[in-house]
Amino acid sequence: MDDRQFRTAMGKFATGVTVIVTDVEGDVHGMTANAFMSVSLSPKLVVISIGENARILEKIKQSNTFSVNILAAHQQELSMIFAGQIKEPREVAFDRLDGKPVLAGAVAQIACEVSAEHVEGDHTLFIGKVTDIHLEDAEPLIFYSGRYRALAEETAVTI
């Protein structure tokens, strides 16, 4: 298989959209990512995957902390800002959760301390120990096959 076919296949997995945020000496840095998952309930652990060329990689290594912000359906513009799809400067306000910067209005804000890192291929996997969580009652932003999507209303299915 070639790289394009692999990327297309991976894009067939519908995901939520997150913005990973960290703070180094008062400067907040973030990036849009869908490479996020829970790892363990006891202890509470999550994993994020950051590409070797991502600017935030060294920032997370320096701070040893990060937050995962699971975006709400109305936050597509934030996703685009942190993905570099919107080039003009935009003012982004951050709240704090357990001292870590988070995005207000996200479906979930998850504050983490790095407990381990593993280099695999062209990415570094950061295992984060969850130190606090804040939840909002909102619909999530979805990404599928290269496009932003929204959840459809639930329908009952009889099997």
mmCIF file of C-alpha atoms in Angstrom:
data_model
loop_
_atom_site.group_PDB
_atom_site.id
_atom_site.type_symbol
_atom_site.label_atom_id
_atom_site.label_comp_id
_atom_site.label_asym_id
_atom_site.label_seq_id
_atom_site.Cartn_x
_atom_site.Cartn_y
_atom_site.Cartn_z
ATOM 1 C CA MET A 1 0.000 0.000 0.000
ATOM 2 C CA ASP A 2 1.131 3.569 -0.505
ATOM 3 C CA ASP A 3 0.982 6.470 1.983
ATOM 4 C CA ARG A 4 -2.187 7.951 0.424
ATOM 5 C CA GLN A 5 -4.065 4.657 0.680
ATOM 6 C CA PHE A 6 -3.002 4.287 4.331
ATOM 7 C CA ARG A 7 -4.125 7.852 5.158
ATOM 8 C CA THR A 8 -7.456 7.281 3.395
ATOM 9 C CA ALA A 9 -8.041 4.063 5.341
ATOM 10 C CA MET A 10 -7.239 5.788 8.662
ATOM 11 C CA GLY A 11 -9.622 8.603 7.728
ATOM 12 C CA LYS A 12 -12.467 6.062 7.587
ATOM 13 C CA PHE A 13 -12.370 5.895 11.393
ATOM 14 C CA ALA A 14 -14.745 8.593 12.630
ATOM 15 C CA THR A 15 -13.212 10.475 15.560
ATOM 16 C CA GLY A 16 -13.846 13.363 17.817
ATOM 17 C CA VAL A 17 -11.635 16.406 17.391
ATOM 18 C CA THR A 18 -9.276 17.527 20.133
ATOM 19 C CA VAL A 19 -6.956 20.427 20.707
ATOM 20 C CA ILE A 20 -3.884 19.501 22.732
ATOM 21 C CA VAL A 21 -2.595 22.440 24.774
ATOM 22 C CA THR A 22 0.483 22.988 26.911
ATOM 23 C CA ASP A 23 2.076 25.930 28.697
ATOM 24 C CA VAL A 24 5.796 26.730 28.795
ATOM 25 C CA GLU A 25 6.729 29.630 31.059
ATOM 26 C CA GLY A 26 3.424 31.389 30.478
ATOM 27 C CA ASP A 27 3.327 30.855 26.696
ATOM 28 C CA VAL A 28 0.422 28.644 25.624
ATOM 29 C CA HIS A 29 0.891 26.317 22.645
ATOM 30 C CA GLY A 30 -1.720 24.096 21.010
ATOM 31 C CA MET A 31 -2.441 21.804 18.082
ATOM 32 C CA THR A 32 -5.471 20.034 16.667
ATOM 33 C CA ALA A 33 -5.284 16.248 16.914
ATOM 34 C CA ASN A 34 -7.527 13.232 16.611
ATOM 35 C CA ALA A 35 -4.848 10.789 17.810
ATOM 36 C CA PHE A 36 -6.141 10.493 21.379
ATOM 37 C CA MET A 37 -7.553 7.657 23.451
ATOM 38 C CA SER A 38 -8.099 6.485 26.977
ATOM 39 C CA VAL A 39 -5.647 3.876 28.257
ATOM 40 C CA SER A 40 -6.566 2.963 31.817
ATOM 41 C CA LEU A 41 -9.238 3.584 34.427
ATOM 42 C CA SER A 42 -7.022 2.764 37.399
ATOM 43 C CA PRO A 43 -4.874 4.772 37.298
ATOM 44 C CA LYS A 44 -6.656 7.210 34.984
ATOM 45 C CA LEU A 45 -4.425 7.440 31.892
ATOM 46 C CA VAL A 46 -4.801 8.760 28.343
ATOM 47 C CA VAL A 47 -2.456 8.780 25.349
ATOM 48 C CA ILE A 48 -1.819 11.407 22.686
ATOM 49 C CA SER A 49 0.305 10.952 19.570
ATOM 50 C CA ILE A 50 2.422 13.895 18.382
ATOM 51 C CA GLY A 51 4.336 13.932 15.072
ATOM 52 C CA GLU A 52 8.088 14.462 15.180
ATOM 53 C CA ASN A 53 7.756 17.666 13.135
ATOM 54 C CA ALA A 54 5.049 19.219 15.320
ATOM 55 C CA ARG A 55 6.176 22.376 17.115
ATOM 56 C CA ILE A 56 4.299 21.353 20.251
ATOM 57 C CA LEU A 57 6.403 18.178 20.690
ATOM 58 C CA GLU A 58 9.316 19.921 22.434
ATOM 59 C CA LYS A 59 6.898 22.154 24.366
ATOM 60 C CA ILE A 60 5.200 19.129 25.965
ATOM 61 C CA LYS A 61 8.614 17.642 26.775
ATOM 62 C CA GLN A 62 9.590 20.921 28.480
ATOM 63 C CA SER A 63 6.364 21.414 30.445
ATOM 64 C CA ASN A 64 5.722 17.736 31.206
ATOM 65 C CA THR A 65 1.998 18.624 31.182
ATOM 66 C CA PHE A 66 -0.792 18.980 28.640
ATOM 67 C CA SER A 67 -4.544 19.227 28.372
ATOM 68 C CA VAL A 68 -6.839 17.479 25.936
ATOM 69 C CA ASN A 69 -9.842 19.541 24.873
ATOM 70 C CA ILE A 70 -12.542 17.502 23.146
ATOM 71 C CA LEU A 71 -14.199 20.101 20.944
ATOM 72 C CA ALA A 72 -17.909 20.815 20.758
ATOM 73 C CA ALA A 73 -19.731 20.983 17.419
ATOM 74 C CA HIS A 74 -19.706 24.811 17.528
ATOM 75 C CA GLN A 75 -15.876 24.918 17.901
ATOM 76 C CA GLN A 76 -14.851 24.005 14.342
ATOM 77 C CA GLU A 77 -13.091 27.362 13.962
ATOM 78 C CA LEU A 78 -10.869 26.558 16.976
ATOM 79 C CA SER A 79 -9.953 23.254 15.359
ATOM 80 C CA MET A 80 -9.022 25.079 12.172
ATOM 81 C CA ILE A 81 -6.969 27.699 14.038
ATOM 82 C CA PHE A 82 -4.892 25.074 15.868
ATOM 83 C CA ALA A 83 -4.545 22.965 12.705
ATOM 84 C CA GLY A 84 -3.020 25.957 10.898
ATOM 85 C CA GLN A 85 -5.919 26.073 8.434
ATOM 86 C CA ILE A 86 -6.728 29.662 9.433
ATOM 87 C CA LYS A 87 -3.608 31.743 8.860
ATOM 88 C CA GLU A 88 -4.668 35.158 10.109
ATOM 89 C CA PRO A 89 -3.979 35.712 13.820
ATOM 90 C CA ARG A 90 -6.986 35.097 16.064
ATOM 91 C CA GLU A 91 -7.326 35.807 19.749
ATOM 92 C CA VAL A 92 -7.986 32.585 21.694
ATOM 93 C CA ALA A 93 -8.937 32.775 25.349
ATOM 94 C CA PHE A 94 -7.847 30.029 27.719
ATOM 95 C CA ASP A 95 -9.301 28.969 31.045
ATOM 96 C CA ARG A 96 -7.296 26.937 33.579
ATOM 97 C CA LEU A 97 -7.953 23.452 34.941
ATOM 98 C CA ASP A 98 -5.552 22.186 37.591
ATOM 99 C CA GLY A 99 -3.235 24.989 36.467
ATOM 100 C CA LYS A 100 -3.180 23.827 32.835
ATOM 101 C CA PRO A 101 -4.615 25.890 29.958
ATOM 102 C CA VAL A 102 -7.911 24.613 28.516
ATOM 103 C CA LEU A 103 -10.452 25.811 25.953
ATOM 104 C CA ALA A 104 -13.740 27.102 27.353
ATOM 105 C CA GLY A 105 -16.807 25.397 25.930
ATOM 106 C CA ALA A 106 -15.090 22.126 25.051
ATOM 107 C CA VAL A 107 -17.207 19.003 25.596
ATOM 108 C CA ALA A 108 -14.448 17.746 27.891
ATOM 109 C CA GLN A 109 -11.308 19.348 29.280
ATOM 110 C CA ILE A 110 -8.773 16.803 30.540
ATOM 111 C CA ALA A 111 -5.726 18.035 32.476
ATOM 112 C CA CYS A 112 -2.719 15.696 32.424
ATOM 113 C CA GLU A 113 0.824 15.229 33.648
ATOM 114 C CA VAL A 114 3.153 13.221 31.409
ATOM 115 C CA SER A 115 3.814 9.854 33.024
ATOM 116 C CA ALA A 116 5.703 8.277 30.094
ATOM 117 C CA GLU A 117 6.702 8.912 26.502
ATOM 118 C CA HIS A 118 7.436 6.424 23.756
ATOM 119 C CA VAL A 119 8.874 7.125 20.316
ATOM 120 C CA GLU A 120 7.136 4.963 17.711
ATOM 121 C CA GLY A 121 7.751 5.523 14.001
ATOM 122 C CA ASP A 122 7.529 9.231 13.237
ATOM 123 C CA HIS A 123 5.489 10.058 16.371
ATOM 124 C CA THR A 124 5.953 10.332 20.120
ATOM 125 C CA LEU A 125 3.229 8.826 22.285
ATOM 126 C CA PHE A 126 2.698 10.680 25.543
ATOM 127 C CA ILE A 127 0.948 8.792 28.320
ATOM 128 C CA GLY A 128 -0.835 11.328 30.494
ATOM 129 C CA LYS A 129 -1.908 10.830 34.095
ATOM 130 C CA VAL A 130 -5.276 12.603 34.367
ATOM 131 C CA THR A 131 -5.233 15.159 37.189
ATOM 132 C CA ASP A 132 -8.635 16.795 36.619
ATOM 133 C CA ILE A 133 -11.617 16.788 34.251
ATOM 134 C CA HIS A 134 -14.329 19.315 33.403
ATOM 135 C CA LEU A 135 -17.371 18.330 31.309
ATOM 136 C CA GLU A 136 -19.927 20.353 29.329
ATOM 137 C CA ASP A 137 -23.273 19.181 27.990
ATOM 138 C CA ALA A 138 -22.809 19.783 24.254
ATOM 139 C CA GLU A 139 -22.644 17.866 21.000
ATOM 140 C CA PRO A 140 -19.091 16.897 19.893
ATOM 141 C CA LEU A 141 -17.283 17.949 16.724
ATOM 142 C CA ILE A 142 -16.686 14.881 14.538
ATOM 143 C CA PHE A 143 -14.083 14.265 11.812
ATOM 144 C CA TYR A 144 -14.585 11.611 9.143
ATOM 145 C CA SER A 145 -13.036 11.046 5.734
ATOM 146 C CA GLY A 146 -11.284 14.420 5.690
ATOM 147 C CA ARG A 147 -14.347 16.496 6.669
ATOM 148 C CA TYR A 148 -15.917 17.913 9.808
ATOM 149 C CA ARG A 149 -19.241 16.302 10.642
ATOM 150 C CA ALA A 150 -21.998 16.440 13.238
ATOM 151 C CA LEU A 151 -23.774 13.644 15.019
ATOM 152 C CA ALA A 152 -27.224 12.746 13.685
ATOM 153 C CA GLU A 153 -30.108 12.223 16.068
ATOM 154 C CA GLU A 154 -30.243 8.755 17.561
ATOM 155 C CA THR A 155 -32.686 6.354 15.969
ATOM 156 C CA ALA A 156 -33.894 3.165 17.548
ATOM 157 C CA VAL A 157 -32.769 0.042 15.743
ATOM 158 C CA THR A 158 -34.468 -3.277 16.344
ATOM 159 C CA ILE A 159 -32.276 -6.304 15.870
#
